[in-house]
Amino acid sequence: MAMVSWRQCLAWVVALLLAGGLARASAEDGGWGHYGGDAGGQRHVEASAITPANVANLKEVWRYSTGALAGKPANVRKRYAFEATPILAEDNLVFCTPFNVVVALDPATGVERWTYDPGIALDQRPANQFVCRGVAYWQDAGAPLDATCGSRIFMGTNDGRLIALDARTGKPCPGFGSDPEKPGEVTAGADRLLVWPGEYQHTSPPVVSHGVVILGSSIGDNARVDAPKGTVRAYDARTGRLRWSFDPVARGAAEKPGSWAPGTAAHTGQANVWAPISVDEKRGLVFLPTSSPSPDFFGGLRAGDDAYADSVVALNVETGAVQWVFQTVHHDVWDYDLPAQPTLATLTRDGKPVDVVVQVTKTGFMFVLERDTGKPFFDVVERPVPQGAVAGEALSPTQPFPVKPPALVPQKLEKGGAWGLVWFDKRACNATLDKVRSDGLFTPPSLEGTLIYPFTGGGANWGGMSFDPARKIAVVNVNNAGHIVTLFPSAEYKGRKEVDESAEIVPQTGAPYGVRRDLFLSPLGLPCTPPPWGSLVAVDLENGTIKWKRPLGTVRDLAPVPLPLEWGVPNFGGPLTTDSGLIFIGAAMDNYLRAFDTETGDELWKARLPAGGQATPMSYVWKGRQFVVIAAGGHARAGTKLGDSVVAYALPERK
C-alpha cells in the first residue's frame, strides 16, 4: 500500500435471567454476553487458560466468511466498515455484518447455524459508513424457556429500524411492532425529513434492561443546523411499544441543567448518542455518552453550555428520568463528542469500595465519576481556555480538566514543533503550523485555520477502554494526530467545493459559516505530529497514574515497503483484558491481532489478520477451552484492507 494511504487512514478520525439480563450460557461456558463483555462495558473476560506464559502457542482454529462484500459495487465498498464484536448467547456466537445481516455461529467450530437479513437499501449514503458494531441479547423471565422469542436478539439498522429476532432460530419475533406485514421490527428513525438517505442511522448496539430496549443513533454532523434530533428511545422488549424518549438537547427548558437561553436550542439539530450505552442493572440506571451539538464547528446559534451535550447522562432505565449529568466539554465547537461506552468499575477509597463510571474522551482525558451522583472521584477543575472566536460565536471561558489521570495524549503543538520524515517534510509541516492558530487544547475554529489537536478522531474513540477488576487497571488505545479546521463565510461554500471536490468541505447550512477540515499531513502524506501516532496506555485507576504507555502498531502496511517501524499507527477498535493478565487488541492499521502483558505492556504474541482488524476482540470459554475472536474485515475510510472474516484463536487441544 502506498504511503499516501495515510490520507485515507486518518480520514476517519476521523445477563442473569432478569427481565433485562445477561446472555444465558451453559454451565461449562463463560464469557461475553454483551457487546462490551458485560452490561457495564468492562471488556474483561473471567478466563485464565491463556496466560502470559503460554500465549505464544495461540493458533488460529477457525475462520468464518460472511460473504458480505461479494458482488458489492465500488460505491458500496468504499463505505464499508466491519466493526462488529460477537456476543455469546443461547450457545451461539452472534454478530452483525456492516449491512445488518445477523449471523449465529457454533462457538467451537465457527460453523454457521442461522442468518437473518433485514434487507437494508444499499443505494443510501450513510453518514458514518455502513456499520453495525453489535447486537444485544434478552431473555424474557416471564416466558417458558422453550417459547418462541422467549429469548431475543435485538439490532438497530443503518436505515433506522429496531429488529427483534428469536435468539434460537433467527426468525423475526411476531408481536414485536405494530405492522403485521413487518413482524419483529419497529421504525426508530429520524423525526425530520432527511436531506439524503443515510443521514440518520443506528450503528452501535442497543441495550436491554428491565424489559426495555434502549437505542441511540448516528447522524450526519455538519450538513445543516436543523439536523434530525438525536433522541434516545426506549421500547418495550416484548411489544416494541415506545416507553420513553430522551432528547440530549435541552430545548429551552430553563429548569434543566445548563439553562439554555429561550429559543436557542431550536437552532440545534442533535446531541445524539452514537457510541455504545452502559447499564447498571442493580441501580436501574442507563449511562449515555452524548455527542457534540450540531453543527460541530460553530455554536453561535446555540448560546450557553449546551446542556446534556458532550456529557455522561445517567437515566432511570424504566422511565427515562435524568438522575445526574456530568459535562466533559462546554459549548463544543471542536467535535469533541463522547465517542466511547462509559465503563462501570469499582475502585477503593479509604478502604471502602466505590462504584464509578469511567469515560474516555477524544481530548485524551479520562473522567472518573461516582456512579450514584456523577461527582468526580478524582477532582475536576475549571481552567481558562483560548478565546478569540469568529464573529457571532460565544465560547465558554473555561473547560473541565481532570486532575487525575493525566492526559493520555499530547494536547498542544508549539510553533516549530512539527515532525517530518525528512527535512523538506518537516519544513512544510512547520510552514503550515506557522499560518494557523495553535494555542493548545480548545483553540477555537477560525477563518485563518486552527490546529485541532488531538484531532476529531481522538485521543480515544469508539473502541473505548477495558478494565481489569482485580488489578484496577484501565487499558485504552489512543491516537495522536491533528486536523486543520478552517471556517469560511457560508456564501463561499459552492465555489470552494467546486474547486476541490475531494476535500471535506461542508456547508453547515443555516449557520453563517461553512467549514473545511483537513488532516495535518506532510507532502509525503505522513502526520505532521510527532510519533507515536497510536499508543496503548495502561492507567492505574486506584491512584490515577499512567502505569505504562507504548506505541501500538507499525507502518508495515502503510509505507511503500513493509518496514516494521514501531512508530505507532492510527487505530480504531478496542482492547479486552483477561483474568490471567493479558490484553488482546487489533485496531492498528497494520492488520495484526496482538497480546500484551497487562502489568508491563510487553508485547507477547501477534498474529497476521486476513484484513484490517478495526473491531474489538472478545473471548469466552467453551467446553473448557478458551477462545479469542475478532472480526477482520477492515475499514474503507481508514484505508485498511477490506474483507469479511471472523477469526478465532485458541491453544492447541490436549491429547
Coordinates of N, CA, C and O in Angstrom, one line a residue, residues 139-148 150-151 168:
Q139 N -33.4 -12.3 27.6 CA -34.3 -13.4 27.9 C -35.5 -12.9 28.7 O -35.3 -12.3 29.8
D140 N -36.7 -13.3 28.3 CA -37.9 -12.9 28.9 C -38.1 -13.8 30.1 O -38.5 -15.0 29.9
A141 N -37.9 -13.3 31.3 CA -38.1 -14.1 32.5 C -39.5 -14.6 32.7 O -39.8 -15.6 33.4
G142 N -40.5 -14.0 32.0 CA -41.9 -14.3 32.2 C -42.3 -15.3 31.1 O -43.5 -15.7 31.1
A143 N -41.4 -15.8 30.2 CA -41.8 -16.7 29.2 C -41.2 -18.1 29.4 O -40.1 -18.2 30.0
P144 N -41.9 -19.2 29.0 CA -41.3 -20.5 29.1 C -40.0 -20.6 28.4 O -39.8 -19.9 27.4
L145 N -39.1 -21.4 28.8 CA -37.8 -21.4 28.2 C -37.8 -21.9 26.8 O -37.0 -21.5 26.0
D146 N -38.8 -22.7 26.4 CA -38.9 -23.1 25.0 C -39.9 -22.3 24.2 O -40.2 -22.7 23.0
A147 N -40.3 -21.2 24.7 CA -41.3 -20.3 23.9 C -40.6 -19.7 22.8 O -39.4 -19.3 22.8
T148 N -41.4 -19.5 21.7 CA -40.9 -18.7 20.6 C -40.6 -17.3 21.0 O -41.4 -16.6 21.7
G150 N -38.8 -16.4 23.4 CA -38.6 -16.3 24.9 C -37.3 -15.7 25.2 O -37.1 -15.2 26.2
S151 N -36.4 -15.8 24.2 CA -35.1 -15.1 24.3 C -34.9 -14.4 22.9 O -35.3 -15.0 21.9
R168 N -32.9 -18.3 19.2 CA -32.5 -19.7 18.8 C -32.6 -19.9 17.3 O -31.8 -20.7 16.7

